[in-house]
CSV table of C-alpha atoms and ligand atoms in Angstrom, one decimal:
chain,number,residue,atom,x,y,z
A,1,MET,CA,0.0,0.1,0.1
A,2,PRO,CA,1.3,3.4,-0.9
A,3,PHE,CA,2.3,5.4,2.0
A,4,ARG,CA,0.7,8.9,2.5
A,5,ASN,CA,2.3,11.5,4.6
A,6,ARG,CA,0.4,12.3,7.5
A,7,TYR,CA,-0.8,15.9,8.2
A,8,THR,CA,0.4,17.0,11.5
A,9,GLY,CA,-1.0,20.6,11.8
A,10,LEU,CA,-0.4,24.0,10.5
A,11,ILE,CA,3.0,24.4,12.7
A,12,GLU,CA,4.5,21.7,10.8
A,13,ASN,CA,3.1,22.9,7.6
A,14,TYR,CA,4.3,26.3,7.7
A,15,ARG,CA,7.2,26.0,9.9
A,16,ASP,CA,9.7,28.4,7.9
A,17,ARG,CA,6.9,31.3,8.3
A,18,LEU,CA,6.1,30.7,11.8
A,19,PRO,CA,8.5,31.5,15.1
A,20,VAL,CA,9.5,27.8,16.1
A,21,HIS,CA,12.7,26.3,16.4
A,22,ASP,CA,14.2,22.9,15.3
A,23,ASP,CA,13.7,21.6,18.8
A,24,THR,CA,10.5,23.2,19.7
A,25,ARG,CA,8.0,20.9,21.2
A,26,ILE,CA,5.0,21.3,19.3
A,27,ILE,CA,1.5,21.2,20.7
A,28,SER,CA,-1.2,20.0,18.0
A,29,LEU,CA,-4.1,18.5,17.4
A,30,GLY,CA,-3.8,18.4,13.6
A,31,GLU,CA,-5.6,21.9,13.1
A,32,GLY,CA,-5.9,23.8,9.8
A,33,ASN,CA,-6.0,22.2,6.3
A,34,THR,CA,-9.7,23.3,6.5
A,35,PRO,CA,-12.0,22.8,3.4
A,36,LEU,CA,-12.5,25.7,1.1
A,37,ILE,CA,-16.1,25.2,-0.4
A,38,ARG,CA,-17.5,26.6,-3.7
A,39,LEU,CA,-21.0,27.5,-2.9
A,40,ASN,CA,-23.6,25.8,-5.4
A,41,ASN,CA,-26.7,27.0,-5.0
A,42,ILE,CA,-26.9,30.2,-3.0
A,43,PRO,CA,-25.8,32.7,-5.9
A,44,ARG,CA,-28.4,31.6,-8.1
A,45,LEU,CA,-30.7,31.7,-5.3
A,46,ILE,CA,-29.7,35.4,-4.5
A,47,GLY,CA,-29.6,36.1,-8.4
A,48,LYS,CA,-26.0,37.0,-8.6
A,49,ASP,CA,-23.2,35.7,-10.9
A,50,VAL,CA,-20.5,35.6,-8.4
A,51,ASP,CA,-17.9,32.8,-7.4
A,52,ILE,CA,-18.5,32.3,-3.5
A,53,TYR,CA,-16.2,30.2,-1.4
A,54,VAL,CA,-16.6,29.5,2.2
A,55,LYS,CA,-13.4,28.4,4.4
A,56,TYR,CA,-15.2,26.3,6.9
A,57,GLU,CA,-13.1,27.0,10.0
A,58,GLY,CA,-15.7,25.0,12.0
A,59,LEU,CA,-13.6,21.7,10.9
A,60,ASN,CA,-10.6,22.5,13.1
A,61,PRO,CA,-10.4,20.0,16.2
A,62,THR,CA,-12.4,22.1,18.6
A,63,GLY,CA,-14.9,23.5,16.2
A,64,SER,CA,-13.5,27.1,15.3
A,65,PHE,CA,-10.8,29.0,13.9
A,66,LYS,CA,-9.6,29.7,17.2
A,67,ASP,CA,-7.3,26.5,17.0
A,68,ARG,CA,-5.1,28.0,14.2
A,69,GLY,CA,-3.7,30.5,16.7
A,70,MET,CA,-3.9,28.3,20.1
A,71,THR,CA,-1.4,25.7,18.6
A,72,LEU,CA,1.2,28.3,18.3
A,73,ALA,CA,0.3,30.5,21.4
A,74,VAL,CA,0.4,27.1,23.8
A,75,THR,CA,3.3,25.7,21.9
A,76,LYS,CA,5.3,29.1,22.7
A,77,ALA,CA,3.8,29.3,26.2
A,78,VAL,CA,5.2,26.1,27.1
A,79,GLU,CA,8.6,26.5,25.4
A,80,GLU,CA,8.9,29.7,27.4
A,81,GLY,CA,7.8,27.4,30.5
A,82,SER,CA,4.8,28.4,31.4
A,83,LYS,CA,2.3,26.7,33.5
A,84,ALA,CA,-0.7,27.9,33.1
A,85,ILE,CA,-2.7,29.8,30.5
A,86,ILE,CA,-5.6,32.3,30.9
A,87,CYS,CA,-8.3,34.0,28.6
A,88,ALA,CA,-11.4,35.8,28.6
A,89,SER,CA,-13.6,34.3,26.1
A,90,THR,CA,-17.1,34.5,24.3
A,91,GLY,CA,-16.5,30.6,24.1
A,92,ASN,CA,-14.6,29.7,21.2
A,93,THR,CA,-11.2,30.9,22.6
A,94,SER,CA,-12.1,29.1,26.0
A,95,ALA,CA,-12.8,25.8,24.1
A,96,SER,CA,-9.7,25.9,22.5
A,97,ALA,CA,-7.7,27.1,24.8
A,98,ALA,CA,-9.1,24.1,27.1
A,99,ALA,CA,-8.5,21.6,24.7
A,100,TYR,CA,-4.7,22.6,23.8
A,101,ALA,CA,-3.8,23.0,27.3
A,102,ALA,CA,-5.0,19.4,28.2
A,103,ARG,CA,-2.9,18.5,25.2
A,104,ALA,CA,0.3,20.2,26.7
A,105,GLY,CA,-0.4,18.8,30.4
A,106,ILE,CA,-0.8,22.6,31.7
A,107,THR,CA,-3.7,24.5,33.6
A,108,ALA,CA,-6.5,26.8,31.6
A,109,PHE,CA,-8.2,29.4,33.4
A,110,VAL,CA,-10.9,30.8,31.2
A,111,LEU,CA,-13.2,33.7,32.3
A,112,ILE,CA,-16.7,33.2,30.5
A,113,PRO,CA,-19.8,35.7,30.7
A,114,GLU,CA,-22.3,34.1,32.8
A,115,GLY,CA,-25.3,32.8,30.5
A,116,LYS,CA,-23.9,34.3,27.7
A,117,ILE,CA,-22.1,31.4,25.8
A,118,ALA,CA,-23.5,28.9,23.7
A,119,GLN,CA,-23.9,25.5,25.3
A,120,GLY,CA,-21.6,23.3,23.2
A,121,LYS,CA,-18.5,25.8,24.0
A,122,LEU,CA,-19.5,25.3,27.7
A,123,ALA,CA,-19.4,21.9,27.3
A,124,GLN,CA,-15.8,21.9,25.7
A,125,ALA,CA,-14.5,24.0,28.7
A,126,MET,CA,-15.8,21.6,31.0
A,127,MET,CA,-14.9,18.4,29.4
A,128,HIS,CA,-11.2,19.5,28.9
A,129,GLY,CA,-10.7,20.1,32.4
A,130,SER,CA,-9.9,23.9,32.4
A,131,VAL,CA,-10.7,26.2,35.2
A,132,VAL,CA,-14.1,27.8,34.3
A,133,ILE,CA,-14.5,31.1,36.0
A,134,GLN,CA,-18.1,32.4,35.0
A,135,ILE,CA,-18.4,36.3,35.7
A,136,GLN,CA,-21.3,38.3,36.0
A,137,GLY,CA,-20.1,40.8,33.2
A,138,ASN,CA,-19.3,40.5,29.5
A,139,PHE,CA,-16.6,39.6,27.4
A,140,ASP,CA,-15.1,43.3,27.7
A,141,ASP,CA,-15.3,42.9,31.4
A,142,GLY,CA,-13.4,39.6,31.4
A,143,MET,CA,-10.7,40.7,29.2
A,144,ARG,CA,-10.0,43.7,31.4
A,145,LEU,CA,-9.6,41.2,34.4
A,146,VAL,CA,-7.5,39.0,32.5
A,147,LYS,CA,-5.1,41.6,31.7
A,148,GLU,CA,-5.2,43.0,35.3
A,149,VAL,CA,-4.6,39.3,36.8
A,150,ALA,CA,-1.7,38.2,34.4
A,151,ALA,CA,-0.1,41.5,35.5
A,152,GLN,CA,0.0,39.7,39.1
A,153,ALA,CA,0.1,36.1,38.5
A,154,PRO,CA,2.3,33.5,36.4
A,155,VAL,CA,-0.4,32.9,33.8
A,156,THR,CA,0.2,33.4,29.8
A,157,ILE,CA,-2.7,35.4,28.3
A,158,VAL,CA,-4.0,33.4,25.2
A,159,ASN,CA,-6.4,36.0,23.8
A,160,SER,CA,-5.6,37.5,20.4
A,161,ILE,CA,-3.4,40.4,22.0
A,162,ASN,CA,-0.9,37.5,22.4
A,163,PRO,CA,1.0,37.8,19.1
A,164,TYR,CA,1.4,34.4,18.6
A,165,ARG,CA,-2.2,33.9,17.8
A,166,ILE,CA,-2.3,36.3,15.2
A,167,GLN,CA,0.9,34.5,13.4
A,168,GLY,CA,-0.9,31.0,13.8
A,169,GLN,CA,-4.0,32.5,12.4
A,170,LYS,CA,-2.6,34.0,9.3
A,171,THR,CA,-2.0,30.6,7.7
A,172,ALA,CA,-5.8,30.5,6.7
A,173,ALA,CA,-4.6,33.0,4.1
A,174,PHE,CA,-1.8,30.9,3.0
A,175,GLU,CA,-4.3,27.9,2.5
A,176,ILE,CA,-6.9,29.9,0.7
A,177,THR,CA,-4.3,31.3,-2.0
A,178,GLU,CA,-2.7,28.1,-2.5
A,179,GLU,CA,-5.7,26.6,-3.4
A,180,LEU,CA,-7.3,29.5,-5.5
A,181,GLY,CA,-3.6,30.0,-7.3
A,182,ALA,CA,-4.4,33.8,-6.1
A,183,ALA,CA,-6.0,36.0,-3.4
A,184,PRO,CA,-9.6,36.3,-4.0
A,185,ASP,CA,-11.1,39.6,-5.1
A,186,TYR,CA,-12.9,40.0,-1.7
A,187,HIS,CA,-12.5,38.3,1.7
A,188,CYS,CA,-15.3,38.7,4.1
A,189,LEU,CA,-15.1,37.8,8.0
A,190,PRO,CA,-17.4,38.3,11.1
A,191,VAL,CA,-15.7,40.9,13.4
A,192,GLY,CA,-15.3,40.7,17.2
A,193,ASN,CA,-12.1,41.5,18.5
A,194,ALA,CA,-10.8,41.9,15.0
A,195,GLY,CA,-7.8,39.6,15.4
A,196,ASN,CA,-8.6,37.3,12.5
A,197,ILE,CA,-9.5,40.2,10.1
A,198,THR,CA,-6.0,41.2,11.1
A,199,ALA,CA,-4.3,37.9,11.0
A,200,HIS,CA,-5.7,37.1,7.6
A,201,TRP,CA,-4.4,40.4,6.1
A,202,MET,CA,-0.9,39.5,7.6
A,203,GLY,CA,-1.0,36.3,5.7
A,204,TYR,CA,-1.7,38.0,2.6
A,205,LYS,CA,0.7,40.9,2.5
A,206,GLU,CA,3.0,38.5,3.7
A,207,TYR,CA,2.5,36.0,0.5
A,208,ALA,CA,2.5,39.0,-1.6
A,209,GLU,CA,5.7,40.6,-0.6
A,210,ASN,CA,7.3,37.1,-1.2
A,211,GLY,CA,6.1,37.3,-4.6
A,212,ILE,CA,3.8,34.2,-4.2
A,213,ILE,CA,1.1,35.9,-5.2
A,214,ASN,CA,0.9,39.6,-6.9
A,215,ASN,CA,-2.8,40.4,-5.8
A,216,ARG,CA,-4.4,41.2,-2.5
A,217,PRO,CA,-8.2,40.9,-1.6
A,218,VAL,CA,-10.3,43.7,-0.3
A,219,MET,CA,-11.0,42.8,3.1
A,220,VAL,CA,-14.6,43.5,4.5
A,221,GLY,CA,-15.4,43.0,8.3
A,222,TYR,CA,-19.1,42.6,9.4
A,223,GLN,CA,-20.5,43.1,13.0
A,224,ALA,CA,-23.7,42.1,14.6
A,225,ALA,CA,-25.8,45.4,14.6
A,226,GLY,CA,-26.2,45.2,18.5
A,227,SER,CA,-22.4,44.8,18.7
A,228,ALA,CA,-21.2,47.1,16.1
A,229,PRO,CA,-18.2,49.3,17.7
A,230,PHE,CA,-16.5,49.5,14.2
A,231,ILE,CA,-19.5,50.8,12.6
A,232,LYS,CA,-20.4,53.4,15.0
A,233,GLY,CA,-16.7,54.3,15.1
A,234,GLU,CA,-16.3,53.9,19.0
A,235,MET,CA,-16.6,51.4,21.6
A,236,VAL,CA,-19.4,50.1,23.0
A,237,ASP,CA,-20.6,49.5,26.2
A,238,ASN,CA,-23.4,47.2,26.3
A,239,PRO,CA,-23.0,45.1,23.2
A,240,ASP,CA,-26.3,42.5,22.6
A,241,THR,CA,-26.7,40.1,19.6
A,242,VAL,CA,-27.9,36.6,19.2
A,243,ALA,CA,-24.4,36.0,17.7
A,244,THR,CA,-22.8,35.5,21.4
A,245,ALA,CA,-19.2,34.8,20.0
A,246,ILE,CA,-19.0,38.2,18.6
A,247,ARG,CA,-20.7,39.9,21.4
A,248,ILE,CA,-17.6,42.3,21.9
A,249,GLY,CA,-18.1,46.2,22.6
A,250,HIS,CA,-14.5,46.8,23.2
A,251,PRO,CA,-12.3,45.1,20.1
A,252,GLN,CA,-8.7,44.3,21.3
A,253,SER,CA,-7.4,44.7,17.7
A,254,TRP,CA,-9.1,48.3,17.2
A,255,ASP,CA,-6.2,49.9,15.7
A,256,LYS,CA,-4.8,47.4,13.5
A,257,ALA,CA,-8.1,46.6,12.1
A,258,TRP,CA,-8.5,50.3,10.8
A,259,THR,CA,-5.4,49.7,9.4
A,260,VAL,CA,-6.2,46.5,7.7
A,261,GLN,CA,-9.2,48.6,6.1
A,262,LYS,CA,-7.2,51.5,4.7
A,263,GLU,CA,-4.7,49.3,3.4
A,264,SER,CA,-7.1,46.7,1.7
A,265,LYS,CA,-9.2,49.6,0.5
A,266,GLY,CA,-12.4,47.5,2.6
A,267,TRP,CA,-15.0,48.6,4.8
A,268,PHE,CA,-16.9,47.5,8.1
A,269,ASP,CA,-20.7,47.2,8.0
A,270,LYS,CA,-23.5,45.7,10.2
A,271,CYS,CA,-25.8,43.1,9.9
A,272,SER,CA,-29.3,42.3,11.9
A,273,ASP,CA,-29.6,39.4,14.1
A,274,ASP,CA,-32.6,38.3,11.7
A,275,GLU,CA,-30.1,38.7,8.7
A,276,ILE,CA,-27.4,36.4,10.6
A,277,LEU,CA,-30.1,33.5,11.7
A,278,THR,CA,-31.8,33.7,8.0
A,279,THR,CA,-28.1,33.3,6.3
A,280,GLN,CA,-27.3,30.6,8.9
A,281,LYS,CA,-30.5,28.5,7.8
A,282,LEU,CA,-29.8,29.7,4.1
A,283,LEU,CA,-26.2,27.6,4.3
A,284,THR,CA,-27.7,24.5,6.1
A,285,GLU,CA,-30.6,23.9,3.9
A,286,ASN,CA,-29.0,25.0,0.5
A,287,GLU,CA,-25.5,23.9,1.0
A,288,GLY,CA,-25.5,21.3,3.7
A,289,ILE,CA,-22.9,23.3,5.6
A,290,PHE,CA,-23.7,23.9,9.1
A,291,CYS,CA,-21.9,27.2,11.0
A,292,GLU,CA,-22.7,29.1,14.0
A,293,PRO,CA,-24.7,32.4,13.9
A,294,ALA,CA,-21.6,34.3,14.2
A,295,SER,CA,-19.9,32.9,11.3
A,296,ALA,CA,-23.1,33.2,9.0
A,297,THR,CA,-22.3,37.1,9.7
A,298,SER,CA,-19.5,36.9,6.7
A,299,LEU,CA,-22.0,35.8,4.2
A,300,ALA,CA,-25.2,37.8,5.7
A,301,GLY,CA,-23.0,40.9,5.1
A,302,LEU,CA,-21.7,39.8,1.4
A,303,ILE,CA,-25.2,39.1,0.5
A,304,ASN,CA,-26.4,42.8,1.6
A,305,ASP,CA,-23.3,44.4,-0.3
A,306,LEU,CA,-24.2,42.3,-3.5
A,307,LYS,CA,-27.7,43.2,-3.4
A,308,SER,CA,-26.6,47.1,-3.0
A,309,GLY,CA,-24.1,46.5,-6.1
A,310,LYS,CA,-21.3,47.7,-3.8
A,311,ILE,CA,-19.4,44.5,-4.5
A,312,PRO,CA,-20.0,43.9,-8.3
A,313,GLU,CA,-21.0,40.9,-9.8
A,314,GLY,CA,-18.3,38.4,-11.6
A,315,LYS,CA,-15.9,38.6,-8.6
A,316,LYS,CA,-14.0,35.7,-6.6
A,317,ILE,CA,-15.1,36.1,-3.0
A,318,VAL,CA,-14.1,34.3,0.2
A,319,CYS,CA,-16.3,34.2,3.4
A,320,THR,CA,-14.5,32.8,6.6
A,321,LEU,CA,-17.0,30.6,8.4
A,322,THR,CA,-15.2,30.9,12.0
A,323,GLY,CA,-17.0,28.1,13.9
A,324,HIS,CA,-19.2,24.9,13.7
A,325,GLY,CA,-23.0,25.1,14.1
A,326,LEU,CA,-22.7,22.3,16.6
A,327,LYS,CA,-21.4,25.0,19.0
A,328,ASP,CA,-25.1,26.4,19.7
A,329,PRO,CA,-27.4,23.8,19.2
A,330,GLU,CA,-30.0,25.9,21.4
A,331,THR,CA,-29.9,28.7,18.9
A,332,ALA,CA,-30.4,26.3,15.9
A,333,ILE,CA,-33.3,24.4,17.6
A,334,LYS,CA,-35.1,27.4,18.7
A,335,GLN,CA,-35.2,29.0,15.1
A,336,SER,CA,-35.6,25.5,13.2
A,337,THR,CA,-39.0,25.4,11.5
A,338,ALA,CA,-38.2,21.8,10.0
A,339,PRO,CA,-41.2,19.4,10.6
A,340,VAL,CA,-40.4,16.8,13.5
A,341,VAL,CA,-43.2,14.0,12.6
A,342,LYS,CA,-44.0,12.3,15.9
A,343,ILE,CA,-45.7,8.5,15.4
A,344,LYS,CA,-46.2,5.2,17.0
A,345,ALA,CA,-43.6,2.5,16.2
A,346,ASP,CA,-45.5,1.6,13.2
A,347,LEU,CA,-45.0,0.8,9.6
A,348,ALA,CA,-47.7,2.3,8.2
A,349,GLU,CA,-47.2,5.6,10.2
A,350,VAL,CA,-44.0,5.8,8.7
A,351,LYS,CA,-45.0,5.4,5.1
A,352,LYS,CA,-47.8,8.2,5.8
A,353,ALA,CA,-45.1,10.4,7.0
A,354,ILE,CA,-42.7,9.8,4.1
A,355,LEU,CA,-45.6,10.3,1.6
A,356,ASP,CA,-47.1,13.3,3.4
A,357,ASN,CA,-43.3,14.9,3.2
A,358,MET,CA,-42.2,13.9,0.1
A,359,SER,CA,-40.9,17.1,-1.8
A,360,GLU,CA,-42.3,17.5,-5.4
B,401,LIG,C1,-17.3,31.9,15.6
B,401,LIG,O1,-13.9,33.2,21.6
B,401,LIG,O2,-13.5,36.3,20.9
B,401,LIG,O3,-12.7,39.5,15.3
B,401,LIG,O4,-13.5,35.0,23.0
B,401,LIG,O5,-15.8,32.6,18.0
B,401,LIG,O6,-10.8,37.7,15.7
B,401,LIG,O7,-12.5,38.1,17.5
B,401,LIG,C2,-14.6,34.7,19.6
B,401,LIG,C3,-14.5,35.1,18.1
B,401,LIG,C4,-15.8,35.2,14.9
B,401,LIG,C5,-14.6,37.0,16.0
B,401,LIG,N1,-16.5,33.8,15.0
B,401,LIG,O8,-13.1,36.7,15.4
B,401,LIG,C6,-13.8,34.4,22.0
B,401,LIG,C7,-13.9,35.2,20.7
B,401,LIG,C8,-16.6,33.2,15.8
B,401,LIG,C9,-16.0,33.7,17.2
B,401,LIG,C10,-15.4,35.7,16.2
B,401,LIG,C11,-15.2,35.1,17.0
B,401,LIG,P1,-12.4,38.1,16.1
């Protein structure tokens, strides 16, 4: 049988573009190398002649793009002798930190806003054995506390203010350009702290500066309307949205993201919670792709900009789907209108249920 090389994660894959040494012990769960899926049906449904690809980051080991940054942040923390990591999180960072800490054999402390993180993410943080600290406050309160406590205790912050997080996350742009043979015309992302949009731009710029590609995308960031500091032009104190992952009013990469906007000639815009949930469902029902609400913001915003003509037809566009739909089963089930037929365990009733629900 022919021997196929094992994929062993993005640090091994992009070793020469990341700050690791030959003898660095790499903490990996095989993250990265996620599918770039071309949408077959949605362009036709919205009546636009465009080439849309989604980068399905929900297929990372813990179900979100955070793993790209976490593999490097935890690898470096361990290399530097750290025995504990800490983060504030709307859910996905804590899930990822908990898993990579477990893998490394160190402790993770995670601060989460009480009652405002999706069930799947809470389950992950708990199952991986992190110390879950629920605070009566939002993400921004948690982030402030993490910075204060890390100044006084021997813990390494693994939020995206840790520069290794951004370095790891830039690899998504490498993968996209390698598959498309060039950068896309536009790249759309959901924006919370704005670490990921910053990381993608870093990756595209690096490949352009190295002559690997000769184009760079226009970067477009979308936020939930109730949690949209970049659209307001100032910090927001009481952010709220059904997309709890991006319920962030004080983005940590504020200045960096404005630089991305200027350098790439991009923009920020907002989507309503209704648009976010409708788009999440559009993807699940018409493409077979299940992402969490925050992730659908990238496509929801793109659809708005295609409808208005701000993004013209004939373009190649990538939307990042940052997290898996299974992260937030409660929101999914609440908004689902799919028929759930209840019957007796009886053949005739099953046949009737099939005939009644057969599509034309
Ligand atoms: C699914 O987990 O900030 O703009 O604490 O989980 O890089 O912050 C999550 C962010 C988009 C926004 N989509 O990315 C956290 C956290 C999902 C997310 C974002 C997040 P950034």
